[in-house]
XYZ file of C-alpha atoms in Angstrom:
523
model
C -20.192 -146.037 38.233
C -18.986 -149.699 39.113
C -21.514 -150.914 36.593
C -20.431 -148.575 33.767
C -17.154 -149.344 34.060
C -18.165 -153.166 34.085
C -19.762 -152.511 30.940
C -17.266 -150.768 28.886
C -14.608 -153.465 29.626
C -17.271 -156.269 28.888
C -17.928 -153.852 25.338
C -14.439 -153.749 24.844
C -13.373 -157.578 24.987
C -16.654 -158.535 22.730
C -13.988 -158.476 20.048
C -12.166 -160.828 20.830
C -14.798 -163.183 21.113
C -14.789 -164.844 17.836
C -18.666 -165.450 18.107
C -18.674 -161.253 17.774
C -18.013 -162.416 14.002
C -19.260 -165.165 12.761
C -22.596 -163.147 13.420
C -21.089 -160.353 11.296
C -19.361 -161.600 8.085
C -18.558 -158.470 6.628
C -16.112 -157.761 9.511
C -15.059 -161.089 10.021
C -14.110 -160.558 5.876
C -12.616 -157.419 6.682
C -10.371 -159.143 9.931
C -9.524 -161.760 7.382
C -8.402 -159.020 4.952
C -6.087 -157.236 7.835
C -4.289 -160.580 8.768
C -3.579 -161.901 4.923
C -1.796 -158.287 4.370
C -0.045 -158.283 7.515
C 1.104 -162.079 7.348
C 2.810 -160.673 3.926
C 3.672 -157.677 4.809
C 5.888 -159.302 7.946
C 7.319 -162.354 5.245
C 7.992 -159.849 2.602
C 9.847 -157.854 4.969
C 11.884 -160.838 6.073
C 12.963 -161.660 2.411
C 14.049 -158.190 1.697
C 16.475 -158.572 5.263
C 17.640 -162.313 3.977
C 18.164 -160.912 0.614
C 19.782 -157.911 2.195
C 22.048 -160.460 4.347
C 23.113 -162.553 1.294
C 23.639 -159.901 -0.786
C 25.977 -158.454 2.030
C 27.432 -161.997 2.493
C 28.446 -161.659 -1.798
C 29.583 -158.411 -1.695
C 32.031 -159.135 1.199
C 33.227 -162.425 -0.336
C 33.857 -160.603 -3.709
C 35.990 -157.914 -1.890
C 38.250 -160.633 -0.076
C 38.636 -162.185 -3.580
C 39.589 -158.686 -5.025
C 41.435 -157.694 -2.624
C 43.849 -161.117 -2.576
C 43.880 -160.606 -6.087
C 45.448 -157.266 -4.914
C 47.669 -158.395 -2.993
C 49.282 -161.097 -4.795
C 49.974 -158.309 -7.217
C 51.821 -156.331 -4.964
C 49.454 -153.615 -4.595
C 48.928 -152.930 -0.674
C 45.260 -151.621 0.312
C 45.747 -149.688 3.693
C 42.645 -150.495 5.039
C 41.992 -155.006 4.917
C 38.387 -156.505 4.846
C 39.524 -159.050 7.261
C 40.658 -156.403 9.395
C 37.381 -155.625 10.579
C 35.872 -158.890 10.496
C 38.757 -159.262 13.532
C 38.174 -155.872 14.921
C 34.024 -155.649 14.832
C 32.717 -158.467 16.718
C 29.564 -159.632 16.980
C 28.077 -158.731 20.012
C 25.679 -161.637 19.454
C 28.216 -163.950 19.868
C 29.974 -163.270 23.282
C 28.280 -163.055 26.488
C 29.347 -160.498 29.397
C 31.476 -162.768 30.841
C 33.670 -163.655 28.016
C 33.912 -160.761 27.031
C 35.341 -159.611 30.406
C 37.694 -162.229 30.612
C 38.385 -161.311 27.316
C 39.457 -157.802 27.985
C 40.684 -159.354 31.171
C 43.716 -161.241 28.737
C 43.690 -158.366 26.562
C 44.848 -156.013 28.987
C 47.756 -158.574 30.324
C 48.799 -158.932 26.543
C 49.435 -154.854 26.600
C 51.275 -154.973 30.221
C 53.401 -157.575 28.703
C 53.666 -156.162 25.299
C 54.384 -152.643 27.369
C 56.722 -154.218 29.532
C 58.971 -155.495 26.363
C 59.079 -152.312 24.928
C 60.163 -150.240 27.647
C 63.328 -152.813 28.835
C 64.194 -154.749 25.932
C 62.629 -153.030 23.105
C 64.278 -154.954 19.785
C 66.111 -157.580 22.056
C 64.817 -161.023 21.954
C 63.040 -161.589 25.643
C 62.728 -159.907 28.387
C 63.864 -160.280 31.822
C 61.505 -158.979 33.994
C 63.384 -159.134 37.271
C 66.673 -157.306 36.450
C 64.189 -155.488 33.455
C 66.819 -155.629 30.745
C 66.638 -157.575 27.032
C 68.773 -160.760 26.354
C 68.942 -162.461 22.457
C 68.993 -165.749 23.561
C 67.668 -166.090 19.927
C 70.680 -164.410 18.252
C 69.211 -160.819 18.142
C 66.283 -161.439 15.545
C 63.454 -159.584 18.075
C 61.980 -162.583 18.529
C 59.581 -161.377 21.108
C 58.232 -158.365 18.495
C 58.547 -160.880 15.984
C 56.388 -163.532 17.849
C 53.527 -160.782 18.676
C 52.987 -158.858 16.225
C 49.919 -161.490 15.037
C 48.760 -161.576 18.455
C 48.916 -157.831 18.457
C 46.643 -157.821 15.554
C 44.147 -160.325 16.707
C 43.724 -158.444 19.455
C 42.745 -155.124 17.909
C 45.760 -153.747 19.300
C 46.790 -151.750 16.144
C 48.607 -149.102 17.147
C 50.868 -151.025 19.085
C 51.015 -153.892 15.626
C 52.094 -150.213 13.872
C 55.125 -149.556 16.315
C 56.254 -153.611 15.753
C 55.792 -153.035 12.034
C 58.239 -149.788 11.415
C 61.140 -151.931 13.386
C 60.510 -155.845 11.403
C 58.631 -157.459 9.360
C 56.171 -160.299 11.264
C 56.045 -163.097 8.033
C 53.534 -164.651 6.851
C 50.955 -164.667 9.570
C 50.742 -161.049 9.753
C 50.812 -160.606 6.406
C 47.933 -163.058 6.133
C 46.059 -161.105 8.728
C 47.035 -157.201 7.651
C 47.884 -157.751 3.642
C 51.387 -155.584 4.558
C 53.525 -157.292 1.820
C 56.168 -155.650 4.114
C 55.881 -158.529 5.903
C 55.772 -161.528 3.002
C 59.267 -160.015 1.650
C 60.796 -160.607 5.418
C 59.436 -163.769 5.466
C 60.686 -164.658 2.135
C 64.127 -162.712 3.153
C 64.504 -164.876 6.162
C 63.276 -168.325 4.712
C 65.811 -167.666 1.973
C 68.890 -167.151 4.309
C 67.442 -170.626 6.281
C 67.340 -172.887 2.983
C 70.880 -174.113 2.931
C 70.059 -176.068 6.516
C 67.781 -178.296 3.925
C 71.045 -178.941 1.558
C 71.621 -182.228 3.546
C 71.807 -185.916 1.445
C 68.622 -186.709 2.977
C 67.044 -183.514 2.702
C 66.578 -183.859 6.854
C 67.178 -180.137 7.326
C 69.980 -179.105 10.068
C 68.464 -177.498 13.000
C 71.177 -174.413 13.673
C 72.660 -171.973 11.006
C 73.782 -168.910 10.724
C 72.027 -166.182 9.040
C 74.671 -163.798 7.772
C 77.096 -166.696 6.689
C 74.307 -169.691 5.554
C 76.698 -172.092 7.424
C 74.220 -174.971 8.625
C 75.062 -177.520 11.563
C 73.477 -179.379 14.631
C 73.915 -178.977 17.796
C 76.915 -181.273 19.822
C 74.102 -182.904 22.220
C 72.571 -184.839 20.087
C 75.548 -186.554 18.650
C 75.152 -184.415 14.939
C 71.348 -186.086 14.519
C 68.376 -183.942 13.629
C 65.220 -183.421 16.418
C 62.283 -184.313 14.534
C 60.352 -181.864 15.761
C 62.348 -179.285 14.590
C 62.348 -181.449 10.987
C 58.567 -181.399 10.843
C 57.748 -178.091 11.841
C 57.982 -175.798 9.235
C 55.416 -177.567 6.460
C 52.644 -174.991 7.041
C 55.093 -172.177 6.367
C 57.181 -173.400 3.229
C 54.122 -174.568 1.577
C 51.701 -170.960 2.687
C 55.004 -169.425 1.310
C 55.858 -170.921 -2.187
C 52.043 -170.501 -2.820
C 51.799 -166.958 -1.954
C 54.753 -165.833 -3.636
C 54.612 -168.512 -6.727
C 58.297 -170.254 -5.971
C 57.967 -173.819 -5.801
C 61.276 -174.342 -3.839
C 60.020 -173.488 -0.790
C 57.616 -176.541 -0.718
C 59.462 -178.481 -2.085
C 62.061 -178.391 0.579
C 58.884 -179.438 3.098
C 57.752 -181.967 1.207
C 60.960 -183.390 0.673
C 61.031 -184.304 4.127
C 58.071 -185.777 4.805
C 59.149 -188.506 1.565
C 61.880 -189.067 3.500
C 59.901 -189.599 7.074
C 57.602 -191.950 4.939
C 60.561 -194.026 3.857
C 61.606 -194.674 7.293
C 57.893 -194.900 9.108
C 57.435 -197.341 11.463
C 54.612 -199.967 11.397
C 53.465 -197.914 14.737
C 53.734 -194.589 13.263
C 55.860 -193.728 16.419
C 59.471 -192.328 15.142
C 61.890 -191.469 17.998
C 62.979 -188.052 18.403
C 66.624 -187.917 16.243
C 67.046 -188.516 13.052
C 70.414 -189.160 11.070
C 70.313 -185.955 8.216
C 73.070 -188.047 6.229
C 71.355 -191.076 6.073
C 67.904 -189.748 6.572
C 67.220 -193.059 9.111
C 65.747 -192.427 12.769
C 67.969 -192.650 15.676
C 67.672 -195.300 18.766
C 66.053 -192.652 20.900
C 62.865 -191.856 23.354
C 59.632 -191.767 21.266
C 57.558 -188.858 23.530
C 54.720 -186.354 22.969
C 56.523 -184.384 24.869
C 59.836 -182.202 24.336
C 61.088 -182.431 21.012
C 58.926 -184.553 19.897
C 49.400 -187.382 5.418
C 46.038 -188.545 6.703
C 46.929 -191.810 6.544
C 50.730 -191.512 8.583
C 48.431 -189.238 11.347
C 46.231 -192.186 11.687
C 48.791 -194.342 11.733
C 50.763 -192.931 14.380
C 47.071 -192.238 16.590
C 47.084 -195.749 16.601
C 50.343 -195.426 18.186
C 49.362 -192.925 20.464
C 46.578 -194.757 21.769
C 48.740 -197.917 22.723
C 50.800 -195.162 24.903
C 48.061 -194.512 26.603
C 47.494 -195.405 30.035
C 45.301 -194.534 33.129
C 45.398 -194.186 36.721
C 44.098 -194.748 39.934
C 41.701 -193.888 41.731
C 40.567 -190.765 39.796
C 41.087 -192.209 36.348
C 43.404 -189.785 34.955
C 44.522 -190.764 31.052
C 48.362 -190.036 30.300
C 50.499 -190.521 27.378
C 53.441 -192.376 28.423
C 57.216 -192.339 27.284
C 58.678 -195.155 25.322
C 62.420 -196.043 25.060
C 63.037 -199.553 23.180
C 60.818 -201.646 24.416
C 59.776 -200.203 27.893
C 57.428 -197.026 28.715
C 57.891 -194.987 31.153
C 54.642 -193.178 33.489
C 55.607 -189.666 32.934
C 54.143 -186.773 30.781
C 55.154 -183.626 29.937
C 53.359 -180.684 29.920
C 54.564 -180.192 26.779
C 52.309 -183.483 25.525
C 49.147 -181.678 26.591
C 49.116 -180.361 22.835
C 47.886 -183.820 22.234
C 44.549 -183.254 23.457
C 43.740 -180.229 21.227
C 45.078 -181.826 18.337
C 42.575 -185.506 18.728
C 39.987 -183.062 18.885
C 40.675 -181.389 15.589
C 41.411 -184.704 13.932
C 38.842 -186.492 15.442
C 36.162 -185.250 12.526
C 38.331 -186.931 9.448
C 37.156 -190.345 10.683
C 33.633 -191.710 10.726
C 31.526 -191.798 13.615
C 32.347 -194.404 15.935
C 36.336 -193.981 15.597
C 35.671 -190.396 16.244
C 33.747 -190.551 18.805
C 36.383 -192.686 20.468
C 39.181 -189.989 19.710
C 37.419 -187.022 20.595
C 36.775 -188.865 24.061
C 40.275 -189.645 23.820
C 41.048 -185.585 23.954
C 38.556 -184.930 26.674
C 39.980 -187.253 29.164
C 43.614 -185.963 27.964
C 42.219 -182.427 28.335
C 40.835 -183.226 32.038
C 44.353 -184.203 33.073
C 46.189 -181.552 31.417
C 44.002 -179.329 33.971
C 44.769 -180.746 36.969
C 48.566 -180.957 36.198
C 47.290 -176.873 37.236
C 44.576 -177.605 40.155
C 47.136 -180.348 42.211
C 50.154 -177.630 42.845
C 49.967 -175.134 45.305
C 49.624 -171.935 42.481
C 47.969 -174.106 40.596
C 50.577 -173.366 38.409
C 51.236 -176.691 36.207
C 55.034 -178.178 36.611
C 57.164 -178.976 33.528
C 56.445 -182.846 33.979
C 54.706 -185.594 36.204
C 54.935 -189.051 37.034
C 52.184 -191.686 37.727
C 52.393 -194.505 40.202
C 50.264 -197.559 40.951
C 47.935 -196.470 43.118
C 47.993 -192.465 42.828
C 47.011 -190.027 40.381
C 50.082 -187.590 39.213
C 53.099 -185.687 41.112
C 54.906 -183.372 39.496
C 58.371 -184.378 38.260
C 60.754 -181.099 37.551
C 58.891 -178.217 39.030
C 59.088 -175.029 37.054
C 56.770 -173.303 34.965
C 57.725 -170.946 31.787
C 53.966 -169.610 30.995
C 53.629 -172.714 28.697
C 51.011 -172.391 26.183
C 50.046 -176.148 25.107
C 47.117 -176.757 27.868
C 45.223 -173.038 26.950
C 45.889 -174.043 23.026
C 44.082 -177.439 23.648
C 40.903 -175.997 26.033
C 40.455 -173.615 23.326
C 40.572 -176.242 20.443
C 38.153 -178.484 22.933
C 35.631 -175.644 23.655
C 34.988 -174.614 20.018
C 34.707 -178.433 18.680
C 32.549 -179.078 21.611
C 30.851 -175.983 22.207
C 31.375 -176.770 26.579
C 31.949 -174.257 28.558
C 33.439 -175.812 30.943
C 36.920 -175.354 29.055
C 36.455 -171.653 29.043
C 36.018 -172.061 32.994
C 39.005 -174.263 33.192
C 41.159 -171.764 30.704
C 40.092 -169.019 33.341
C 41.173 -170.120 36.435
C 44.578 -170.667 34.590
C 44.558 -167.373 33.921
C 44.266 -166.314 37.129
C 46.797 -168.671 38.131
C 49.372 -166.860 35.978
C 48.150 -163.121 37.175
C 48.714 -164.235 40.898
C 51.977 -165.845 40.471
C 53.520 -164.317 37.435
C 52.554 -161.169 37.019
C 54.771 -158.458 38.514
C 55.153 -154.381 37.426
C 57.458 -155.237 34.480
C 55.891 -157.765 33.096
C 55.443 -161.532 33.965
C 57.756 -164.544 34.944
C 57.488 -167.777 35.075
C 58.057 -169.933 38.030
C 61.681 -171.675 39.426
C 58.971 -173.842 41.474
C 55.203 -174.342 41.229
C 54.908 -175.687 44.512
C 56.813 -172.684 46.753
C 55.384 -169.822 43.946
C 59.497 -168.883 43.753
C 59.549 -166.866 40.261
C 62.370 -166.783 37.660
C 63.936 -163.900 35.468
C 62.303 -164.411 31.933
C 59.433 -163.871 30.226
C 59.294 -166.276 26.882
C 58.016 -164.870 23.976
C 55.823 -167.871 23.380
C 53.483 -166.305 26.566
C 52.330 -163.678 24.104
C 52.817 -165.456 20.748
C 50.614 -168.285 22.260
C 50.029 -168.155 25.541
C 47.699 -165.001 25.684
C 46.383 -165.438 22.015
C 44.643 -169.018 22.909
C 42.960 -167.369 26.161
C 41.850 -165.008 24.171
C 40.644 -166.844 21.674
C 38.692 -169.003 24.122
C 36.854 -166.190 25.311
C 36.130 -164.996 21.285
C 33.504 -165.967 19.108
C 34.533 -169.030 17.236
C 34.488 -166.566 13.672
C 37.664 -164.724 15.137
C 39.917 -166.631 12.925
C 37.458 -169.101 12.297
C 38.869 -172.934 12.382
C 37.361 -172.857 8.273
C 39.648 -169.554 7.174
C 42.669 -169.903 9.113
C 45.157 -173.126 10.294
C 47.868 -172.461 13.283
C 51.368 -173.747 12.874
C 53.140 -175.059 15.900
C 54.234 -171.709 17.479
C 49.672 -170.495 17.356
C 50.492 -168.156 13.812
C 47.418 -168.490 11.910
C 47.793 -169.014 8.387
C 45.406 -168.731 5.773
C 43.537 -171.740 4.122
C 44.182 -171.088 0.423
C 43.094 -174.377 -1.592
C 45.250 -175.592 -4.673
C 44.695 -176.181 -7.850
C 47.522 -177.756 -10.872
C 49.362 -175.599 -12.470
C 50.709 -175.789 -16.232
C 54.131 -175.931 -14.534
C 53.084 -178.914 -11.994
C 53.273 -176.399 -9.417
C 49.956 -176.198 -7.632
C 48.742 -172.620 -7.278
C 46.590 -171.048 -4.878
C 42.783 -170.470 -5.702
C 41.139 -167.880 -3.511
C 39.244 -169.434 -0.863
C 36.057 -167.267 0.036
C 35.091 -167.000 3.476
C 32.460 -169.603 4.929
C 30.290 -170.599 7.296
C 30.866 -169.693 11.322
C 33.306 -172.663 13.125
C 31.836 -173.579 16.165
C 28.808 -176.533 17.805
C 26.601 -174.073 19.983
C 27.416 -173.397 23.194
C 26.122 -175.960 26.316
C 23.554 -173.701 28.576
């Protein structure tokens, strides 16, 4: 029996011994036949799925076109083509992890989204201690207003429904939905801002009101302008003249930035004020901080650089303050933008002057971290100082779920591809669901270092807070870095490139989607 069996395994693996055919030509033929028509049969298959893929790719890109063509006409199409390139991710994409953390932020956006509408439902903010509404933004719902992209993002659509019957959410949820509910408000509400902009200069006013178009600054700062509040709204005016057709929206934006070029310092550092009058800058701090073209970025990187400074013993990199001639070892929280934004510019320059920024925004990115891992919550404070000889204390203590750390890690991980800023973005998270979160809502913190919490909960924490967590637990094709730009409060916007008009107005050309944003991931 044991030699039977010996035999019929020996008589079975004779053909795979290729001597079995080279004495038999006919069935070596025959093998050969079987392996040409399967090697084409397996190619020809994959051409009909890469055809089937491209074609897919065409027909998608052709509905986007169509459908923007749509909606620039003022006909609404209930159901978006970006909406489910938001909704249906890839499952290819995101790991098990990220994707728990992912419905791990999800799930604090609809506490805190939750907690809004059942105490201050309309109002501004919300305090979550005393769980009542305040406007401490004049009564515009600035908290719906602020989430309602967020809301979106997330797939959280019936909720974006309930924000959308009460106000329109401008022009980053109309980018995102195609609601042209939303692109009248915006052009409703940018209209009642213009006459701020009716200065000599064309250095806008930062306060006005609304109802009455009366335009002013505030006493503390001695009538000047912030700059910050000057430069902010470019993405906005300009996304807005182009998707409506008005030129004077623009041209209000770009007024300003002639003006900032007249004035621009060889250093490309301007201080924080500036006169609206005479349109000239203000003897003032120049900071990275609070309140604070290619060639004017570059320019003032330069300056950035010579603000930088490091410390002892763990080699920490800070951006300093400078007032006149001195600088000053402190950073804000705030400036931890700054890292994000090297990282994103670093690619306009060639290789070894990137290379040297984008290092630049990883040290900057490593501090910005441990402003978080050196307190007690590991909660970061508003500020820190640096002394000879030791790495960072924190300056004034409190914490207001600040966004600008998360925003950066997210920027660093998909230019990068390292995980290790979806890591550090995670135990931040935690940080703010141990010490902020409470049953209506979260708060932020009167002091890092004893955990003692306040009574607000800023809008910004789900306008940008939540949205870059979750984004740095998404795919980098939700809102891909080649479809969509973020304006200074994390709204993405559209790219829609330009092209002269017969009116010297540039107009927008439709700008189909591309390739996937994003190095691969580190193992």
């Amino acid at each position: 029996m044991a030699r039977r069996s010996s035999s019929s395994s020996s008589g079975s693996w004779r053909y795979l011994n290729p001597a079995y055919y080279l004495k038999r030509p006919k069935r070596l033929a025959l093998l050969f036949i079987v392996f040409v028509t399967a090697t084409f049969a397996f190619w020809d298959r994959q051409s009909l799925v890469s055809e089937y893929e491209s074609e897919i790719s065409r027909l998608d890109d052709e509905i986007n076109r169509l459908h923007d063509q749509l909606r620039k006409a003022g006909v609404h199409l209930e159901e978006n083509p970006l909406s489910d390139k938001i909704s249906t991710q890839n499952v290819l994409e995101i790991d098990p992890i990220n994707e728990e953390r992912r419905e791990k932020v999800k799930e604090a956006m609809i506490h805190a989204w939750n907690s809004y509408v059942k105490y201050a439902w309309g109002m501004d903010e919300l305090q979550p201690q005393s769980k009542k509404g305040i406007n401490s933004f004049g009564g515009l719902g600035a908290t719906l207003v602020d989430s309602l992209d967020t809301l979106y993002i997330m797939g959280l659509k019936d909720e974006f429904q309930k924000a959308r019957e009460v106000v329109g959410g401008l022009l980053s949820a109309y980018d995102l939905s195609g609601d042209k509910i939303f692109l009248d408000k915006a052009k409703d509400i940018t209209d009642r801002l213009l006459p701020a902009w009716d200065t000599t200069s064309g250095i806008p006013y930062n306060r006005i009101n609304l109802a009455h178009g009366r335009a002013h600054n505030p006493g503390w700062t001695n009538g000047d302008s912030i700059l910050a509040d000057s430069g902010t709204e470019q993405l906005e005016f300009i996304a807005l003249s182009q998707r409506t057709g008005d030129p004077k929206y623009q041209q209000k934006a770009e007024n300003v930035i002639k003006q900032l070029q007249k004035i621009y310092p060889s250093d490309g550092l301007l201080p924080i004020y500036i006169n609206p009058h005479s349109g000239t800058a203000s003897y003032s701090t120049i900071t990275f901080g609070a309140m604070g073209d290619r060639q004017m970025w570059e320019t003032s990187m330069e300056g950035l650089i010579s603000l930088i400074r490091k410390t002892t013993p763990s080699n920490y990199h800070y951006i300093c303050e400078k007032n006149g001639g001195s600088l000053s070892d402190k950073m804000d929280e705030l400036a931890c933008f700054a890292p994000g934004m090297l990282a994103l510019g670093a690619s306009g320059y060639g290789s070894e002057k990137s290379e040297q920024i984008m290092n630049l925004a990883k040290e900057l990115g490593r501090t910005c971290y441990n402003f978080y891992q050196t307190t007690p919550t590991k909660l970061a404070g508003e500020n820190y100082f640096f002394h000879d000889g030791q790495d960072m204390s924190v300056g004034t203590s409190w914490n207001i779920l600040r966004p600008e750390t998360v925003e950066s890690l997210m920027y660093l991980w998909r230019l990068t591809g390292n995980k290790t800023y979806q890591d550090w973005g995670w135990d931040i998270f935690q940080a703010f669901e141990k010490n902020s979160r409470i049953e209506s809502g979260y708060v932020g913190l009167r002091d890092v270092n004893t955990g003692e919490k306040d009574n607000m909960m800023q809008s910004f924490f789900l306008a940008e807070t939540l949205k870059y967590l979750y984004l740095l637990f998404s795919p980098p094709s939700v809102i891909s870095f080649d479809e969509w730009v973020f304006n200074t409060e994390a709204h993405p916007l559209r790219i829609v490139p330009i092209q002269p008009h017969a009116s010297g107005f540039e107009m927008p050309v439709v700008r189909p989607f591309g390739r996937k944003q994003g190095k691969p991931e580190y193992s």
